[in-house]
């Protein structure tokens, strides 16, 4: 009788666990309250709650756009956060959910978010993130930068109920961009955009990850590049000299990623010193946090336009 009683207890416990697990597996996300919005994005179609109260943001551009719209998230990747978002980084009420490269899945899950905003750096984690909460891809399209940027801003504004505010901000930014485009449409000088990393250069042209100066501002490229991968096209010092750019825009990758600045004399070596850019004092070292870490948001796009224009005043 005792053995039979023990068996009944064990059986009941197992049955309870199976039922509980089944119920949990059927409910992937925290149950939303209120109206839902259907969002089409690069990775699928997702239902998200209108005016979500608990947003985790993994994309820096989306984060700065939400901040500009007056929305504070519950979780952000505080590693590699640009200085102009220090107030969010230092806010103890906002949870740290890892980095833009390696999100903290357990930390995100513990926050019970209503929505997760992500982009290219987290694309390989989409399924895991979408299992935690509705996740939408909010990254810009390098080959269609400005239109995709505007769509993303208005999409975020729609979700959080800030469309009039976003429209006004976009109109002001569009006027600033128009002024820049007029300036560089009339400028015959040509440019190279380079990432410097441990003694080596990678170049980026139109439609690339760092094509902003060409695609948005209309600065002319010194040459057409064949390799527009995320890492750009590796170029030698000799190729840079042969191309002979009038402007050189350089971003120091290590300064952005590990906080260690390159020696300028090593970057601008004896070969680079043969270019028109060097001879005419037109080598520009760009802010690595702004140009390498962020981008694609209301704040960074505005700052990037100003950064270039201010160098030509």
mmCIF file of N, CA, C and O in Angstrom, residues 56 58 74-75 96-98 103-113 115-116 129 132-133:
data_model
loop_
_atom_site.group_PDB
_atom_site.id
_atom_site.type_symbol
_atom_site.label_atom_id
_atom_site.label_comp_id
_atom_site.label_asym_id
_atom_site.label_seq_id
_atom_site.Cartn_x
_atom_site.Cartn_y
_atom_site.Cartn_z
ATOM 1 N N UNK A 56 12.635 47.030 -24.572
ATOM 2 C CA UNK A 56 14.075 46.783 -24.554
ATOM 3 C C UNK A 56 14.618 47.184 -25.920
ATOM 4 O O UNK A 56 14.104 46.743 -26.951
ATOM 5 N N UNK A 58 17.928 47.336 -28.395
ATOM 6 C CA UNK A 58 19.270 46.831 -28.656
ATOM 7 C C UNK A 58 19.974 47.605 -29.767
ATOM 8 O O UNK A 58 21.181 47.464 -29.945
ATOM 9 N N UNK A 74 13.191 50.187 -20.746
ATOM 10 C CA UNK A 74 13.486 49.521 -19.470
ATOM 11 C C UNK A 74 14.820 48.794 -19.512
ATOM 12 O O UNK A 74 15.371 48.436 -18.472
ATOM 13 N N UNK A 75 15.362 48.560 -20.732
ATOM 14 C CA UNK A 75 16.630 47.872 -20.858
ATOM 15 C C UNK A 75 17.371 48.296 -22.103
ATOM 16 O O UNK A 75 16.762 48.459 -23.165
ATOM 17 N N UNK A 96 20.841 47.028 -17.651
ATOM 18 C CA UNK A 96 21.902 46.750 -18.631
ATOM 19 C C UNK A 96 21.660 45.357 -19.203
ATOM 20 O O UNK A 96 21.636 44.365 -18.472
ATOM 21 N N UNK A 97 21.470 45.291 -20.521
ATOM 22 C CA UNK A 97 21.179 43.993 -21.153
ATOM 23 C C UNK A 97 22.311 43.569 -22.089
ATOM 24 O O UNK A 97 22.086 43.013 -23.162
ATOM 25 N N UNK A 98 23.548 43.814 -21.668
ATOM 26 C CA UNK A 98 24.695 43.323 -22.430
ATOM 27 C C UNK A 98 25.261 44.357 -23.373
ATOM 28 O O UNK A 98 25.394 45.529 -23.044
ATOM 29 N N UNK A 103 23.816 40.317 -26.697
ATOM 30 C CA UNK A 103 22.761 40.648 -25.736
ATOM 31 C C UNK A 103 22.718 39.633 -24.590
ATOM 32 O O UNK A 103 23.080 38.471 -24.746
ATOM 33 N N UNK A 104 22.249 40.112 -23.434
ATOM 34 C CA UNK A 104 22.070 39.264 -22.260
ATOM 35 C C UNK A 104 20.639 38.731 -22.280
ATOM 36 O O UNK A 104 19.705 39.393 -21.826
ATOM 37 N N UNK A 105 20.454 37.522 -22.808
ATOM 38 C CA UNK A 105 19.113 36.966 -22.987
ATOM 39 C C UNK A 105 18.395 36.757 -21.656
ATOM 40 O O UNK A 105 17.190 37.032 -21.542
ATOM 41 N N UNK A 106 19.106 36.275 -20.660
ATOM 42 C CA UNK A 106 18.484 36.055 -19.353
ATOM 43 C C UNK A 106 18.040 37.381 -18.747
ATOM 44 O O UNK A 106 16.962 37.484 -18.153
ATOM 45 N N UNK A 107 18.894 38.389 -18.882
ATOM 46 C CA UNK A 107 18.543 39.705 -18.358
ATOM 47 C C UNK A 107 17.332 40.293 -19.060
ATOM 48 O O UNK A 107 16.464 40.903 -18.424
ATOM 49 N N UNK A 108 17.279 40.124 -20.378
ATOM 50 C CA UNK A 108 16.132 40.625 -21.143
ATOM 51 C C UNK A 108 14.860 39.897 -20.733
ATOM 52 O O UNK A 108 13.817 40.517 -20.497
ATOM 53 N N UNK A 109 14.938 38.593 -20.627
ATOM 54 C CA UNK A 109 13.773 37.793 -20.246
ATOM 55 C C UNK A 109 13.248 38.185 -18.868
ATOM 56 O O UNK A 109 12.029 38.248 -18.641
ATOM 57 N N UNK A 110 14.166 38.472 -17.951
ATOM 58 C CA UNK A 110 13.770 38.830 -16.580
ATOM 59 C C UNK A 110 12.997 40.147 -16.541
ATOM 60 O O UNK A 110 12.242 40.393 -15.590
ATOM 61 N N UNK A 111 13.165 40.995 -17.561
ATOM 62 C CA UNK A 111 12.475 42.282 -17.594
ATOM 63 C C UNK A 111 11.031 42.169 -18.068
ATOM 64 O O UNK A 111 10.268 43.132 -17.949
ATOM 65 N N UNK A 112 10.647 41.026 -18.619
ATOM 66 C CA UNK A 112 9.294 40.825 -19.170
ATOM 67 C C UNK A 112 8.891 41.967 -20.102
ATOM 68 O O UNK A 112 7.888 42.659 -19.877
ATOM 69 N N UNK A 113 9.655 42.193 -21.171
ATOM 70 C CA UNK A 113 9.352 43.328 -22.055
ATOM 71 C C UNK A 113 8.099 43.084 -22.889
ATOM 72 O O UNK A 113 7.687 41.951 -23.129
ATOM 73 N N UNK A 115 8.115 44.681 -25.910
ATOM 74 C CA UNK A 115 8.666 44.869 -27.253
ATOM 75 C C UNK A 115 10.180 44.897 -27.182
ATOM 76 O O UNK A 115 10.749 45.464 -26.246
ATOM 77 N N UNK A 116 10.827 44.292 -28.186
ATOM 78 C CA UNK A 116 12.281 44.347 -28.320
ATOM 79 C C UNK A 116 12.606 44.955 -29.689
ATOM 80 O O UNK A 116 12.096 44.495 -30.715
ATOM 81 N N UNK A 129 15.304 36.209 -29.441
ATOM 82 C CA UNK A 129 14.693 37.431 -28.912
ATOM 83 C C UNK A 129 13.190 37.406 -29.089
ATOM 84 O O UNK A 129 12.433 37.814 -28.190
ATOM 85 N N UNK A 132 11.214 35.704 -26.488
ATOM 86 C CA UNK A 132 11.057 36.417 -25.223
ATOM 87 C C UNK A 132 9.904 37.410 -25.301
ATOM 88 O O UNK A 132 9.065 37.503 -24.396
ATOM 89 N N UNK A 133 9.863 38.170 -26.384
ATOM 90 C CA UNK A 133 8.825 39.195 -26.594
ATOM 91 C C UNK A 133 8.777 39.518 -28.078
ATOM 92 O O UNK A 133 9.715 39.199 -28.818
#
